[in-house]
Tab-separated table of C-alpha atoms and ligand atoms in Angstrom:
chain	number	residue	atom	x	y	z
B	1	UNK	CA	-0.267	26.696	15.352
B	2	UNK	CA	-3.464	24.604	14.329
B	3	UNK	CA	-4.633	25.737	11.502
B	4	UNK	CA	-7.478	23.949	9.541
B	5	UNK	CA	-6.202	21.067	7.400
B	6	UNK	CA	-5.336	22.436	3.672
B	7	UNK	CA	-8.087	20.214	2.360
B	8	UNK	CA	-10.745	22.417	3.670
B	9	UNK	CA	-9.534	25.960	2.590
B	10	UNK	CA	-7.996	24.517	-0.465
B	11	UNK	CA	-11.522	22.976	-1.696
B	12	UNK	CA	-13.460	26.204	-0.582
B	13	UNK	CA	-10.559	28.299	-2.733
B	14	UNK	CA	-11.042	25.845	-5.847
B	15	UNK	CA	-15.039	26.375	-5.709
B	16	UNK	CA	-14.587	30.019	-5.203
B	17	UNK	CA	-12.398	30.139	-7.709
B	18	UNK	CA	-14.262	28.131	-10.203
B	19	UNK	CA	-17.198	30.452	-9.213
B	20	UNK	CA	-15.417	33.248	-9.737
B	21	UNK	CA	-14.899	32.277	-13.567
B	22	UNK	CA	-18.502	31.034	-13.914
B	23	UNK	CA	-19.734	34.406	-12.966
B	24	UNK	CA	-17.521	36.246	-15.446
B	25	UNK	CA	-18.626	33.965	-17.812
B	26	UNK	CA	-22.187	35.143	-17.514
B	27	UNK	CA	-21.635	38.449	-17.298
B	28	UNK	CA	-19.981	38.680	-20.647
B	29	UNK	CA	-22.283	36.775	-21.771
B	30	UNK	CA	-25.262	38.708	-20.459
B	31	UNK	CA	-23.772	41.589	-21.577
B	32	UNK	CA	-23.876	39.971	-25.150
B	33	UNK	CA	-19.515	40.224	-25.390
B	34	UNK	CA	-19.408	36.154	-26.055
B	35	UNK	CA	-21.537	34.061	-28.319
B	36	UNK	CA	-22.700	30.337	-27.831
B	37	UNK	CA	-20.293	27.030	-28.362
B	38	UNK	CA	-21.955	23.792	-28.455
B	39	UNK	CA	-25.374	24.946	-26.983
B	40	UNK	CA	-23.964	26.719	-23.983
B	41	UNK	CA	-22.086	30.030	-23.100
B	42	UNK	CA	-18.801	29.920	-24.886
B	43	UNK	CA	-15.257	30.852	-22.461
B	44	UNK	CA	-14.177	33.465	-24.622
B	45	UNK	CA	-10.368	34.340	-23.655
B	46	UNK	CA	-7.481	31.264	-24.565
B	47	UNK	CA	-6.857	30.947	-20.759
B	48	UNK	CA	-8.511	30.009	-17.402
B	49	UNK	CA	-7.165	29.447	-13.489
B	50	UNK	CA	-5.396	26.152	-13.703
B	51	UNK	CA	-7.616	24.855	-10.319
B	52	UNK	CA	-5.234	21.897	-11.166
B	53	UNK	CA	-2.037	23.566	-10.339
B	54	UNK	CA	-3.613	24.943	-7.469
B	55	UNK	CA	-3.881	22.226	-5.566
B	56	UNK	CA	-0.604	20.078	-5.793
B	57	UNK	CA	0.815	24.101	-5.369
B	58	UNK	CA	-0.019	24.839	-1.828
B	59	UNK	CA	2.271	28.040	-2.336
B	60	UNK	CA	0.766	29.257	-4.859
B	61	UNK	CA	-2.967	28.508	-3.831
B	62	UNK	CA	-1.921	30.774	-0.720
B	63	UNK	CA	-0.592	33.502	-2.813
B	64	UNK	CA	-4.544	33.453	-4.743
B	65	UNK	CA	-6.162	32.845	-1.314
B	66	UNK	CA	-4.657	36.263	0.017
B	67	UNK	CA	-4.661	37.875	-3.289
B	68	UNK	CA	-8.091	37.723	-3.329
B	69	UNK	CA	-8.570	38.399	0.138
B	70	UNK	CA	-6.613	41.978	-0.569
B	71	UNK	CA	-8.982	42.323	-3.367
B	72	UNK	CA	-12.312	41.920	-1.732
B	73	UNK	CA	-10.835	44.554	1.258
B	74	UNK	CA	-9.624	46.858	-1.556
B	75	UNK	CA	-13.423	46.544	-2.856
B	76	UNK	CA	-14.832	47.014	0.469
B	77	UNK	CA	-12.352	50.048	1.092
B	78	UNK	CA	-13.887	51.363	-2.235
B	79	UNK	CA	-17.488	51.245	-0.821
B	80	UNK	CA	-16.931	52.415	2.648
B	81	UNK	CA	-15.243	55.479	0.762
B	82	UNK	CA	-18.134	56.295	-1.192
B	83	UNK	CA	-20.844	55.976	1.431
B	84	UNK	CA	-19.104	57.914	4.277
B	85	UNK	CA	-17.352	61.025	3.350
B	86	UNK	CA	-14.936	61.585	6.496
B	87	UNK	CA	-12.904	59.058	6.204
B	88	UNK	CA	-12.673	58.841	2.606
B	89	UNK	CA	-9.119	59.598	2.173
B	90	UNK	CA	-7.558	56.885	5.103
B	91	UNK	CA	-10.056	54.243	4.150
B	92	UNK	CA	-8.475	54.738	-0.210
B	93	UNK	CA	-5.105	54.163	1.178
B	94	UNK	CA	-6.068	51.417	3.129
B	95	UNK	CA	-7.610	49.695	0.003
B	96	UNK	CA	-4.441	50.796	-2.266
B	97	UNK	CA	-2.013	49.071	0.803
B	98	UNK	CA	-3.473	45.874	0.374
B	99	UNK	CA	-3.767	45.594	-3.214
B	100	UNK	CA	0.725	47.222	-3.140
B	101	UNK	CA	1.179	44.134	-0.278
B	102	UNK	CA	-0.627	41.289	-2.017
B	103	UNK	CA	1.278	38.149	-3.014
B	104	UNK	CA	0.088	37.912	-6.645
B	105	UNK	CA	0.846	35.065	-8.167
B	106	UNK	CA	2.531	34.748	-11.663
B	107	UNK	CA	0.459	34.479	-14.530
B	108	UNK	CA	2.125	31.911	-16.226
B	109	UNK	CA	1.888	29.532	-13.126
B	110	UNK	CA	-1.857	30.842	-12.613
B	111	UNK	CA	-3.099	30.254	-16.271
B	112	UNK	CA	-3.478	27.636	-18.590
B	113	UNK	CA	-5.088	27.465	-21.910
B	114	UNK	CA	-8.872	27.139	-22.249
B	115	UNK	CA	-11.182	26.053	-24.652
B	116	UNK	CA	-14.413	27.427	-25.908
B	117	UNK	CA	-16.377	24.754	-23.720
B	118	UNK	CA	-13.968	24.747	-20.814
B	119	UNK	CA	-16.845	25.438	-18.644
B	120	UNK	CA	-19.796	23.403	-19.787
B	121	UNK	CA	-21.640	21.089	-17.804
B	122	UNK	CA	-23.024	17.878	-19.844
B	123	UNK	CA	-26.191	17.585	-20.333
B	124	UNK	CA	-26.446	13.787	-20.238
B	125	UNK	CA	-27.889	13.333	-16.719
B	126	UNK	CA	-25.577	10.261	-16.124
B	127	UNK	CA	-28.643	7.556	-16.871
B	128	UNK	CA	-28.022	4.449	-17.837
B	129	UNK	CA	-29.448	5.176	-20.801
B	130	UNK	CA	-26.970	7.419	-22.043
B	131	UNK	CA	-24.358	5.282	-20.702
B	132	UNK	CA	-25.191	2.780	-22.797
B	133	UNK	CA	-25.286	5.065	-25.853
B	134	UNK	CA	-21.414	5.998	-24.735
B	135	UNK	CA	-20.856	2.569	-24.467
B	136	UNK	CA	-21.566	1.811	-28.519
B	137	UNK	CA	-19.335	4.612	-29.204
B	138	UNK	CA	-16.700	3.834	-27.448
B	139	UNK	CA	-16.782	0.266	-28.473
B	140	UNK	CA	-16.599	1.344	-32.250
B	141	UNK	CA	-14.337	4.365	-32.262
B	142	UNK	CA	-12.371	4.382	-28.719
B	143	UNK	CA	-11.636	0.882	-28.072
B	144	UNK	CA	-8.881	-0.022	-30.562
B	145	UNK	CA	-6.551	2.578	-29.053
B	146	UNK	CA	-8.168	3.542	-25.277
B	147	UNK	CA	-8.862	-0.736	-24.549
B	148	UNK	CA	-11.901	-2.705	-23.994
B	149	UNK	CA	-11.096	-1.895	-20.183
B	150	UNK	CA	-9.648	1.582	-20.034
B	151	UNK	CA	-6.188	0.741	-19.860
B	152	UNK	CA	-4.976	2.557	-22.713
B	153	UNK	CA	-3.416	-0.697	-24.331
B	154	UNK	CA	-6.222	-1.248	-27.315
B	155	UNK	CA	-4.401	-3.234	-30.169
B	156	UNK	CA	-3.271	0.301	-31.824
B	157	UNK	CA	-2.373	2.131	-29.016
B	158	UNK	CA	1.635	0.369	-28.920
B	159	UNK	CA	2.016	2.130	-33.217
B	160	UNK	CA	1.137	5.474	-31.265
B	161	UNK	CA	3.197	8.303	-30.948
B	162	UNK	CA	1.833	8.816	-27.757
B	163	UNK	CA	0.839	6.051	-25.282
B	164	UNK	CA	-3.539	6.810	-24.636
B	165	UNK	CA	-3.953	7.588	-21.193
B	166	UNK	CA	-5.034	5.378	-18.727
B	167	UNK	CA	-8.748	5.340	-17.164
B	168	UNK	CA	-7.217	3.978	-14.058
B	169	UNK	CA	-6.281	7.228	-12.897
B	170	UNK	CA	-7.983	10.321	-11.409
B	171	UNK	CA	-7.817	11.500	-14.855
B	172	UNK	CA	-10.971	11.897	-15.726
B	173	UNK	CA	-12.181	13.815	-12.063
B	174	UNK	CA	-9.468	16.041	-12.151
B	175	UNK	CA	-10.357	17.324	-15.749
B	176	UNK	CA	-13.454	19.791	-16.307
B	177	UNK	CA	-15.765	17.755	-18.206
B	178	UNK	CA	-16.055	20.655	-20.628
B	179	UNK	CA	-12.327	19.892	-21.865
B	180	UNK	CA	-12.792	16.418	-21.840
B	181	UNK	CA	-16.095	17.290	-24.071
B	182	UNK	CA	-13.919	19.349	-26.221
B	183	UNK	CA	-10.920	16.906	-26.577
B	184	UNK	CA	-12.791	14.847	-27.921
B	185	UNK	CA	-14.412	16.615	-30.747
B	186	UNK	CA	-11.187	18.630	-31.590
B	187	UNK	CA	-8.622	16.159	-31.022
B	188	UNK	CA	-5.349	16.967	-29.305
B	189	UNK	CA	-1.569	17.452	-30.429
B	190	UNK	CA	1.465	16.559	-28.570
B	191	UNK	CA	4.425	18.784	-27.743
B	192	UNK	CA	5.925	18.945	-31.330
B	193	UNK	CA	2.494	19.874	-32.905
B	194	UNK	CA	1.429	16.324	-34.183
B	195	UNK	CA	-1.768	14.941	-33.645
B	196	UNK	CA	-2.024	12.580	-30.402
B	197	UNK	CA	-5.659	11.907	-29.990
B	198	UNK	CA	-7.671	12.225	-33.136
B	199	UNK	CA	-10.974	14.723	-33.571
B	200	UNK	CA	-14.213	13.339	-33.978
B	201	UNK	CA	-15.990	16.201	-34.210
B	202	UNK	CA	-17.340	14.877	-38.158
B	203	UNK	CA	-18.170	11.181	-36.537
B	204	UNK	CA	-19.766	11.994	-33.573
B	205	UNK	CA	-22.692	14.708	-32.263
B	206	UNK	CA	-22.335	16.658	-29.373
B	207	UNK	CA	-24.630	13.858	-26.764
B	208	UNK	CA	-22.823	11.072	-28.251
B	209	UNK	CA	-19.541	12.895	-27.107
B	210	UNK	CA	-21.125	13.845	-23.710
B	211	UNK	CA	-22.266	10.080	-23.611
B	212	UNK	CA	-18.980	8.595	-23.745
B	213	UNK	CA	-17.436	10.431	-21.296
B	214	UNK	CA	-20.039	9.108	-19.188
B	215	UNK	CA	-19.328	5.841	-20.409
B	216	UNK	CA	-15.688	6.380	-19.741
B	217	UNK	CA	-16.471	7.232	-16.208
B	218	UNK	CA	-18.014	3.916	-15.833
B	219	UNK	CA	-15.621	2.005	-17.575
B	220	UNK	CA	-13.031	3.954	-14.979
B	221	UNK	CA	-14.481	2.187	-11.474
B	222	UNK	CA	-14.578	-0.793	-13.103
B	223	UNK	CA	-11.325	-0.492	-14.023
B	224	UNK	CA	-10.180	-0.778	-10.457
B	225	UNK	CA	-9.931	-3.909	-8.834
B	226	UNK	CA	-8.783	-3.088	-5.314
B	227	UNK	CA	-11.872	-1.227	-4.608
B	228	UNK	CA	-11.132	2.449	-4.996
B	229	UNK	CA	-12.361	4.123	-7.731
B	230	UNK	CA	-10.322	7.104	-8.903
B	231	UNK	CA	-13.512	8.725	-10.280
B	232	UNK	CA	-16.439	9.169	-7.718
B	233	UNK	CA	-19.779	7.738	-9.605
B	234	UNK	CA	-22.941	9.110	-8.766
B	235	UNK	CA	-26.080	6.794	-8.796
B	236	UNK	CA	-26.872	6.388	-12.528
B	237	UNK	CA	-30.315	7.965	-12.919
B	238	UNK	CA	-33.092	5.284	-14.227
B	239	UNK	CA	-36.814	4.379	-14.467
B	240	UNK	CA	-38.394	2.117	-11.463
B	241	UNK	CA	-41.451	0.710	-11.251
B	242	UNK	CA	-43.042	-0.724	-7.759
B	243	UNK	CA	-45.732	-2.982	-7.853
B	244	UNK	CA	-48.578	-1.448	-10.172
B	245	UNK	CA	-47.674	2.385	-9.935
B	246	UNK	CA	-46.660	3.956	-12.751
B	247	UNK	CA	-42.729	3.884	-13.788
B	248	UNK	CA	-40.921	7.443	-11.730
B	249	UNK	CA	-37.510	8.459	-12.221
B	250	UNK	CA	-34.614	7.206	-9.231
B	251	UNK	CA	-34.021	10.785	-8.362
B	252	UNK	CA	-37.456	11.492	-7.580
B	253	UNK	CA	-38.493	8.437	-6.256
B	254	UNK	CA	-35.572	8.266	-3.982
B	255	UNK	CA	-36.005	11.848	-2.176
B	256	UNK	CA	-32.686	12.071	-0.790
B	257	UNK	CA	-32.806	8.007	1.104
B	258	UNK	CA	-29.741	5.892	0.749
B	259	UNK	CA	-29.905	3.532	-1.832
B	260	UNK	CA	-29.276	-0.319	-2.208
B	261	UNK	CA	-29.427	-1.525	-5.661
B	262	UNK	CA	-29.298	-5.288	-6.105
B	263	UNK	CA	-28.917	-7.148	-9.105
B	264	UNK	CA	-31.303	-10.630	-9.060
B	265	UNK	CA	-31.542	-13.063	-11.206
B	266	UNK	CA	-34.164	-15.951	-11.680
B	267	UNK	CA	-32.143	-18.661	-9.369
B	268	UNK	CA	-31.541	-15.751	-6.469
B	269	UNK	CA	-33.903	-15.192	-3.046
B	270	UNK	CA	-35.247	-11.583	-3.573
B	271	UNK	CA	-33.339	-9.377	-0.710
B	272	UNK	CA	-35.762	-8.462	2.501
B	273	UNK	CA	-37.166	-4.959	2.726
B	274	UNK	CA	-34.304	-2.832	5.013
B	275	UNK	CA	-35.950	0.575	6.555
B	276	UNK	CA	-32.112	1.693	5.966
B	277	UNK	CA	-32.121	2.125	1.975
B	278	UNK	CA	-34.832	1.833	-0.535
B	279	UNK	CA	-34.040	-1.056	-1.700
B	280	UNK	CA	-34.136	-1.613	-5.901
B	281	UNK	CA	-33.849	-4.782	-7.701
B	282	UNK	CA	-31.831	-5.105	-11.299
B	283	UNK	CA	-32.843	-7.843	-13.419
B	284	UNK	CA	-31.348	-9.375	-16.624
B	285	UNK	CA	-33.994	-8.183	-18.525
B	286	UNK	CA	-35.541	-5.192	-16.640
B	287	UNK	CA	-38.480	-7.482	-15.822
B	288	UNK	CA	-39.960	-7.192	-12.344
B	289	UNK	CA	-39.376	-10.735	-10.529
B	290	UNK	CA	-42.706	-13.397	-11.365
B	291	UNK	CA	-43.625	-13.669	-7.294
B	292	UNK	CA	-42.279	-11.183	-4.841
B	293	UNK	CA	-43.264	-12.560	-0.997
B	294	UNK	CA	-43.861	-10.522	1.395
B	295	UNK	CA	-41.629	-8.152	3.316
B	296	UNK	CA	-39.392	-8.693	0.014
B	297	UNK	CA	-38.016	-5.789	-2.203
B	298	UNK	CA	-40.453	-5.354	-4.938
B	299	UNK	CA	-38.929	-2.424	-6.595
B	300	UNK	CA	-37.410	-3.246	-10.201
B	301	UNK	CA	-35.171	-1.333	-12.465
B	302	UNK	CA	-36.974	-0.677	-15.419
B	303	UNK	CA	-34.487	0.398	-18.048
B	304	UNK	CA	-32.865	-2.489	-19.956
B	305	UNK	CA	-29.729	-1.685	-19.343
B	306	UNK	CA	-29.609	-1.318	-16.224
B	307	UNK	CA	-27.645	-4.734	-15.936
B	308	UNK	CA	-25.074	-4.225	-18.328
B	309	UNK	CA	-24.160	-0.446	-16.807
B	310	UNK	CA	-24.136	-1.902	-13.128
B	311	UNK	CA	-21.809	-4.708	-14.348
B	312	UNK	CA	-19.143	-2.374	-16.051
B	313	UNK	CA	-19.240	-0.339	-13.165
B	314	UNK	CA	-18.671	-3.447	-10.653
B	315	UNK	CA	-16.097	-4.940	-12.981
B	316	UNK	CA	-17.841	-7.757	-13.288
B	317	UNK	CA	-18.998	-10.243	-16.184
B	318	UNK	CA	-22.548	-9.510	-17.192
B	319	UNK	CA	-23.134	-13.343	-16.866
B	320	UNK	CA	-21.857	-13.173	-12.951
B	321	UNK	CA	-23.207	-10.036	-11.936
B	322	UNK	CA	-26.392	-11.658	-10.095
B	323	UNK	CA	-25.892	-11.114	-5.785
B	324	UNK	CA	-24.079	-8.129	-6.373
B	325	UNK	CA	-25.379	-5.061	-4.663
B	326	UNK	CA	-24.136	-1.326	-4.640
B	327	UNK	CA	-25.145	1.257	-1.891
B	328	UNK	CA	-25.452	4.847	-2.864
B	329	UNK	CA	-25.601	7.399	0.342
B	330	UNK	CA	-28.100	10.267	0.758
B	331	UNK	CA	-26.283	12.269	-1.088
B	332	UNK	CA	-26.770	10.183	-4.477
B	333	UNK	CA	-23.002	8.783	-4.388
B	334	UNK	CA	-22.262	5.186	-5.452
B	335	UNK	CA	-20.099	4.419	-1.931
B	336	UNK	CA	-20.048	0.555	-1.248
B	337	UNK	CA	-19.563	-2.660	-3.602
B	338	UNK	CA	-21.458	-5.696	-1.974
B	339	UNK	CA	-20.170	-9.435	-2.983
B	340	UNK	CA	-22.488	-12.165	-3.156
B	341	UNK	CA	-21.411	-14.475	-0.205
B	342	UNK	CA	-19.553	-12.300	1.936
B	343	UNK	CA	-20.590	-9.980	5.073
B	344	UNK	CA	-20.288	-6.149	4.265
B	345	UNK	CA	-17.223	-4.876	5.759
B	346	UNK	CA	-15.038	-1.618	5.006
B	347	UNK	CA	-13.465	-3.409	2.623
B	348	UNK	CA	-16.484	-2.997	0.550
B	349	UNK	CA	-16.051	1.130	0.462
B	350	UNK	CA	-15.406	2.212	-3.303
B	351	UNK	CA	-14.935	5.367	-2.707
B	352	UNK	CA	-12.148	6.795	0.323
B	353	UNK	CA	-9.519	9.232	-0.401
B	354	UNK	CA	-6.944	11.010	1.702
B	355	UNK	CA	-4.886	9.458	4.516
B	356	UNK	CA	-8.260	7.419	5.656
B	357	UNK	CA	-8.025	5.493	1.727
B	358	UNK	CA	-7.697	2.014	1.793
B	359	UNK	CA	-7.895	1.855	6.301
B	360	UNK	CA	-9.810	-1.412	8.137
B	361	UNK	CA	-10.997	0.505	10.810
B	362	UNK	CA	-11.147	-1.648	14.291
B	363	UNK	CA	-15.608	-2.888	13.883
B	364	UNK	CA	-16.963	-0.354	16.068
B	365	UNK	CA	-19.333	-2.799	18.302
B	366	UNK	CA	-22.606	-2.670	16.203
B	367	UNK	CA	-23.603	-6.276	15.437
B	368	UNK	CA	-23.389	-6.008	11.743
B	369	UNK	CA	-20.786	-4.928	9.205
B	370	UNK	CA	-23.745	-3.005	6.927
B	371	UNK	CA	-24.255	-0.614	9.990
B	372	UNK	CA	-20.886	-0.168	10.727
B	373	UNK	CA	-20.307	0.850	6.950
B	374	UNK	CA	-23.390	2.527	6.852
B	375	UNK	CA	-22.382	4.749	9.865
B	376	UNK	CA	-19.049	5.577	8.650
B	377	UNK	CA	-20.393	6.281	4.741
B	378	UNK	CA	-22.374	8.964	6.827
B	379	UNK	CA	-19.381	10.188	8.684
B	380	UNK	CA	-17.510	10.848	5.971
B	381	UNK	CA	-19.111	12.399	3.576
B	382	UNK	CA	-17.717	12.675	-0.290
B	383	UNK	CA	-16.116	16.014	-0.714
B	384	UNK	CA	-15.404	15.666	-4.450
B	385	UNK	CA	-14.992	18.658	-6.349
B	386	UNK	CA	-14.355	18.634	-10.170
B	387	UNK	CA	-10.948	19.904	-10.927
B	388	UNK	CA	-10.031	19.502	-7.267
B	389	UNK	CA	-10.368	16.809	-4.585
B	390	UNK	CA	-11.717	13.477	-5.917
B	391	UNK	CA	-13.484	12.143	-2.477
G	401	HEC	C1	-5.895	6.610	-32.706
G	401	HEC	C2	-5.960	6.318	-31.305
G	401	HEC	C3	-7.069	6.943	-30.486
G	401	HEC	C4	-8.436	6.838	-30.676
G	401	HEC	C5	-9.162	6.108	-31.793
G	401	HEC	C6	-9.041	7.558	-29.574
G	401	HEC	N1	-8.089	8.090	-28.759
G	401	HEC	FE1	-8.401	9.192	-27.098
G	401	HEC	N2	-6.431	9.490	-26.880
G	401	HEC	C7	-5.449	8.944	-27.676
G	401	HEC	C8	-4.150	9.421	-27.252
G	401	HEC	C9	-2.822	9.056	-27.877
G	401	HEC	C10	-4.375	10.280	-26.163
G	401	HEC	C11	-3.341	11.079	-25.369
G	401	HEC	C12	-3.181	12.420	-26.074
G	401	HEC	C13	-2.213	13.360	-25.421
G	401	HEC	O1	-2.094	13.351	-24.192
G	401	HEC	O2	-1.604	14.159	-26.164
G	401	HEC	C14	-5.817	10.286	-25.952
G	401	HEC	C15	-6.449	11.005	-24.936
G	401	HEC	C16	-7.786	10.930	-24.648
G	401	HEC	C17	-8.417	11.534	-23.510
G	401	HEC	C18	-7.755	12.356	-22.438
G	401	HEC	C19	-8.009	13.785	-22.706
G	401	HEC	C20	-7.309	14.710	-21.751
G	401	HEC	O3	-7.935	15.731	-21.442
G	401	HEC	O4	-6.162	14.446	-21.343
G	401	HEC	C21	-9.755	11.248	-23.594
G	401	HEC	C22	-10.864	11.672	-22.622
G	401	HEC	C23	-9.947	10.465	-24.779
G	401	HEC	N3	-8.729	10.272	-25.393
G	401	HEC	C24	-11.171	10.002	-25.199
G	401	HEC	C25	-11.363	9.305	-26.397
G	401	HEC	C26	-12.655	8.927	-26.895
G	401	HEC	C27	-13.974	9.232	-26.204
G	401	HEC	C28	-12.456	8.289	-28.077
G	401	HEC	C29	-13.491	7.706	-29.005
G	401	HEC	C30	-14.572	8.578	-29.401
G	401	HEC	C31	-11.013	8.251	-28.306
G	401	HEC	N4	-10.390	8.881	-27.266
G	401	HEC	C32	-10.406	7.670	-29.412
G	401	HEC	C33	-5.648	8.083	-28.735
G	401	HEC	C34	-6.869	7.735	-29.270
């Protein structure tokens, strides 16, 4: 039997299921049962679905998938009862067989413990402003145990109990961002009750925390030097100006278009105009380019540090960055790392998972490697869910 690959129920059971949570959320909280944590709706039982353990458990993601299959027929069951008398009494037992005949799954497998913010979404909007403001804190309170680079192997991390955690890792997708948020403001312990990861909660406010786990994001692609980042990166929001026009916002500006983002400096040609992507220059200083010729890219990066974020997230020196370009598809992902010099090939894809990760697919006959990538970034489109799948 062909049955759909697990990837696609799986990810539609982990949204449902983080959905599912969501909802309850508000309704207690409508119904005035939970109060606020942090500016936002606080989780208020000690435990949540571990999405986590559903998805390296195919067995027990079944056992939920069905469970909540005999739930929503018990439901309907229920309403079909109440609307049409006759066949009240078949259509109960029917509802009462599936609920007796459902797999459920344990509850210790199911659950693991939640925090207050479990389900928050940050409110930093992933601009490079903001990742720049994670990047001072983590530079004065993160870096002597987490690493200049991620790698867990700052100068105090060896006197540790426990070793920090590597950012070279799908760490940081596979956790909600809410526990991240709250890991760092509460600190965590290890097994025997001692404290692993200290609290910052009295050195830090809640958008600095939010910030650096942007920052750590960031810090995360560039960590990688083969080319696939464990964390999916969407295009950092920031402030272009074209020509004379008044400075807009990426997101708006962009409507939805691919995105080529090139970093120029004063000794480089400025990139032709491609009807492809919108095409937006990065310079050292935010500074639109003196002279921009015709059928050149005019559009600049206004935000300072613009530069420095694209760097970190390249993996490059700040110093060498000039000539490299990233492409972001329609759907606002960062999906392609461009090096000065070279043609654009598959090997420039940042951002592959599954059995396809890491392929050099045969060049389908296009002339030109950018068309070829540019076709397959739209084939395969980034699936990521938080908690879940990371591409
Ligand atoms: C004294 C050393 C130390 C400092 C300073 C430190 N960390 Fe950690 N951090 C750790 C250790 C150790 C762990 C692993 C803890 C564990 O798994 O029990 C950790 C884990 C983490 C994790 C993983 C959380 C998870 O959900 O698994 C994040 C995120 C993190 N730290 C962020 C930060 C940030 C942000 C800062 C700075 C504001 C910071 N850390 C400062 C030692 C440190």
């Amino acid at each position: 039997m062909n049955g759909p690959p697990p990837q696609a129920w799986l990810n539609a059971l982990l949204v449902l299921v983080e959905a599912l949570q969501r909802g309850l959320l508000s309704l207690w909280h409508g119904l005035g049962l939970s109060g606020d944590s942090h500016g936002q709706p606080a989780w208020p039982w000690a435990r949540r679905v571990a999405g986590e353990t559903l998805l390296i458990d195919l067995g027990l993601a079944r056992q939920v998938g069905l469970s909540l299959c005999a739930l929503a027929v018990a439901g309907l069951a229920v309403a079909l009862a109440l609307a049409w008398r006759r066949r009240r009494g078949a259509l109960l037992a029917a509802g009462a067989l599936a609920l007796v005949a459902a797999p459920w799954p344990g509850a210790s497998l199911l659950l693991v413990p939640a925090a207050p913010t479990s389900f928050h979404t940050s409110p930093a909007r992933f601009s490079v402003d903001t990742i720049a403001l994670g990047a001072r804190v983590y530079a004065q309170h993160c870096a002597a145990c987490h690493g200049t680079d991620g790698r867990g192997e700052g100068p105090l991390a060896a006197g540790l109990a426990v070793w920090p955690p590597t950012l070279a890792s799908p760490l940081l997708a596979r956790r909600a961002d809410g526990e991240l948020f709250w890991h760092v403001l509460a600190g965590m312990r290890d097994r025997l009750g001692q404290s692993s990861m200290p609290a910052f909660r009295d050195r830090l406010g809640d958008d600095e925390a939010w910030a650096v786990i942007d920052y750590m994001k960031v810090l995360s692609a560039g960590s990688d030097s083969a080319g696939n980042w464990p964390v999916p990166l969407p295009l950092p929001e920031m402030t272009v100006r074209c020509g004379d026009a008044a400075p807009v916002p990426l997101s708006a500006w962009r409507g939805g278009q691919r995105v080529r983002l090139v970093a120029v400096d004063s000794a480089s040609a400025l990139p032709l105009d491609d009807p492809r992507f919108l095409t937006v220059l990065l310079t050292p200083d935010g500074r639109p380019p003196a002279r921009v010729p015709r059928f050149r890219a005019g559009c600049t990066a206004a935000s300072a540090h613009a530069w420095q974020v694209l760097a970190t997230i390249s993996g490059q020196a700040p110093a060498r960055l000039a000539g490299t370009q990233l492409l972001a598809d329609r759907a606002g992902w960062l999906r392609a790392r461009g090096t000065p010099g070279r043609p654009w090939s598959d090997a420039d894809l940042v951002c592959v998972s599954g059995p396809e990760a890491g392929t050099q697919r045969t060049p389908a006959p296009v002339a030109d490697g950018l068309t070829a990538l540019l076709l397959r970034i739209d084939a395969e489109p980034v699936r990521f869910v938080k908690g879940g799948f990371i591409h």
